[in-house]
mmCIF file of C-alpha atoms in Angstrom:
data_model
loop_
_atom_site.group_PDB
_atom_site.id
_atom_site.type_symbol
_atom_site.label_atom_id
_atom_site.label_comp_id
_atom_site.label_asym_id
_atom_site.label_seq_id
_atom_site.Cartn_x
_atom_site.Cartn_y
_atom_site.Cartn_z
ATOM 1 C CA UNK I 1 38.486 15.048 -46.286
ATOM 2 C CA UNK I 2 38.533 15.389 -42.516
ATOM 3 C CA UNK I 3 41.061 17.811 -41.109
ATOM 4 C CA UNK I 4 42.112 17.545 -37.493
ATOM 5 C CA UNK I 5 43.927 20.067 -35.366
ATOM 6 C CA UNK I 6 47.039 19.028 -33.452
ATOM 7 C CA UNK I 7 46.144 17.016 -30.382
ATOM 8 C CA UNK I 8 42.956 15.654 -31.943
ATOM 9 C CA UNK I 9 42.661 12.359 -33.719
ATOM 10 C CA UNK I 10 39.913 10.722 -35.708
ATOM 11 C CA UNK I 11 40.262 7.576 -33.590
ATOM 12 C CA UNK I 12 39.810 9.484 -30.320
ATOM 13 C CA UNK I 13 36.793 11.303 -31.798
ATOM 14 C CA UNK I 14 35.169 7.983 -32.747
ATOM 15 C CA UNK I 15 35.767 6.473 -29.310
ATOM 16 C CA UNK I 16 34.694 9.553 -27.344
ATOM 17 C CA UNK I 17 32.493 12.125 -29.107
ATOM 18 C CA UNK I 18 33.510 14.821 -26.637
ATOM 19 C CA UNK I 19 37.061 14.705 -28.026
ATOM 20 C CA UNK I 20 35.840 16.055 -31.382
ATOM 21 C CA UNK I 21 35.275 19.510 -29.867
ATOM 22 C CA UNK I 22 37.911 21.721 -28.329
ATOM 23 C CA UNK I 23 37.533 24.691 -25.973
ATOM 24 C CA UNK I 24 36.880 27.087 -28.868
ATOM 25 C CA UNK I 25 33.911 25.064 -30.123
ATOM 26 C CA UNK I 26 32.392 24.807 -26.649
ATOM 27 C CA UNK I 27 32.837 28.555 -26.057
ATOM 28 C CA UNK I 28 31.317 29.361 -29.449
ATOM 29 C CA UNK I 29 28.311 27.149 -28.716
ATOM 30 C CA UNK I 30 27.917 28.851 -25.323
ATOM 31 C CA UNK I 31 28.015 32.283 -26.986
ATOM 32 C CA UNK I 32 25.426 31.242 -29.554
ATOM 33 C CA UNK I 33 23.152 29.907 -26.786
ATOM 34 C CA UNK I 34 23.521 33.140 -24.801
ATOM 35 C CA UNK I 35 22.714 35.252 -27.850
ATOM 36 C CA UNK I 36 19.636 33.142 -28.625
ATOM 37 C CA UNK I 37 18.340 33.510 -25.054
ATOM 38 C CA UNK I 38 19.077 37.246 -25.111
ATOM 39 C CA UNK I 39 17.109 37.671 -28.353
ATOM 40 C CA UNK I 40 14.265 35.578 -26.921
ATOM 41 C CA UNK I 41 14.097 37.733 -23.768
ATOM 42 C CA UNK I 42 14.120 40.922 -25.858
ATOM 43 C CA UNK I 43 11.295 39.682 -28.055
ATOM 44 C CA UNK I 44 9.241 38.489 -25.054
ATOM 45 C CA UNK I 45 9.699 41.818 -23.252
ATOM 46 C CA UNK I 46 8.779 43.908 -26.312
ATOM 47 C CA UNK I 47 5.866 41.894 -27.685
ATOM 48 C CA UNK I 48 2.304 42.886 -27.006
ATOM 49 C CA UNK I 49 -0.171 41.017 -24.819
ATOM 50 C CA UNK I 50 -1.985 39.508 -27.812
ATOM 51 C CA UNK I 51 1.184 38.359 -29.565
ATOM 52 C CA UNK I 52 1.798 34.717 -30.316
ATOM 53 C CA UNK I 53 3.941 32.862 -27.818
ATOM 54 C CA UNK I 54 7.602 32.625 -28.762
ATOM 55 C CA UNK I 55 9.127 29.235 -27.931
ATOM 56 C CA UNK I 56 12.262 29.157 -25.793
ATOM 57 C CA UNK I 57 15.301 28.535 -28.031
ATOM 58 C CA UNK I 58 16.996 25.164 -28.025
ATOM 59 C CA UNK I 59 20.687 25.029 -27.231
ATOM 60 C CA UNK I 60 23.311 24.029 -29.759
ATOM 61 C CA UNK I 61 23.792 20.255 -29.491
ATOM 62 C CA UNK I 62 27.152 19.340 -28.005
ATOM 63 C CA UNK I 63 29.020 16.099 -28.670
ATOM 64 C CA UNK I 64 28.206 13.386 -26.189
ATOM 65 C CA UNK I 65 24.763 14.771 -25.335
ATOM 66 C CA UNK I 66 21.968 12.415 -26.213
ATOM 67 C CA UNK I 67 18.509 13.579 -27.095
ATOM 68 C CA UNK I 68 16.012 10.959 -25.986
ATOM 69 C CA UNK I 69 13.600 11.797 -28.776
ATOM 70 C CA UNK I 70 16.193 11.091 -31.459
ATOM 71 C CA UNK I 71 17.766 8.044 -29.840
ATOM 72 C CA UNK I 72 14.736 5.990 -28.938
ATOM 73 C CA UNK I 73 15.687 2.355 -29.188
ATOM 74 C CA UNK I 74 13.151 0.226 -30.957
ATOM 75 C CA UNK I 75 12.620 -3.383 -29.982
ATOM 76 C CA UNK I 76 14.830 -5.646 -32.104
ATOM 77 C CA UNK I 77 13.097 -8.049 -34.423
ATOM 78 C CA UNK I 78 13.860 -11.627 -33.485
ATOM 79 C CA UNK I 79 14.577 -14.186 -36.173
ATOM 80 C CA UNK I 80 12.363 -17.253 -35.830
ATOM 81 C CA UNK I 81 14.113 -20.345 -34.466
ATOM 82 C CA UNK I 82 13.122 -22.345 -37.563
ATOM 83 C CA UNK I 83 14.958 -19.871 -39.838
ATOM 84 C CA UNK I 84 18.105 -20.058 -37.700
ATOM 85 C CA UNK I 85 17.990 -23.861 -37.679
ATOM 86 C CA UNK I 86 17.509 -23.923 -41.472
ATOM 87 C CA UNK I 87 20.494 -21.592 -41.929
ATOM 88 C CA UNK I 88 22.829 -23.706 -39.807
ATOM 89 C CA UNK I 89 21.570 -26.904 -41.447
ATOM 90 C CA UNK I 90 22.851 -25.652 -44.824
ATOM 91 C CA UNK I 91 25.074 -22.567 -44.259
ATOM 92 C CA UNK I 92 26.384 -22.464 -47.850
ATOM 93 C CA UNK I 93 22.953 -21.861 -49.366
ATOM 94 C CA UNK I 94 22.513 -18.201 -50.245
#
């Protein structure tokens, strides 16, 4: 069951992803990002010269932000013209 706070609607969230988050969620994500970067800086500053490299933390994904790696559009497969013609020649054949 999806619960919505006053002022938010499921319809608005489906139309515009940014409507699914309010100010509290954005502030919480910002705090989490700041804490991650702070921890990363602490670890980088206090690790030795021979230590393995620590990757920079990724930010919390926000609604409406698209990651190109996850949303790569593949080329659509085209139906052959003969198959389309055969379908429309006898549309009731399943």
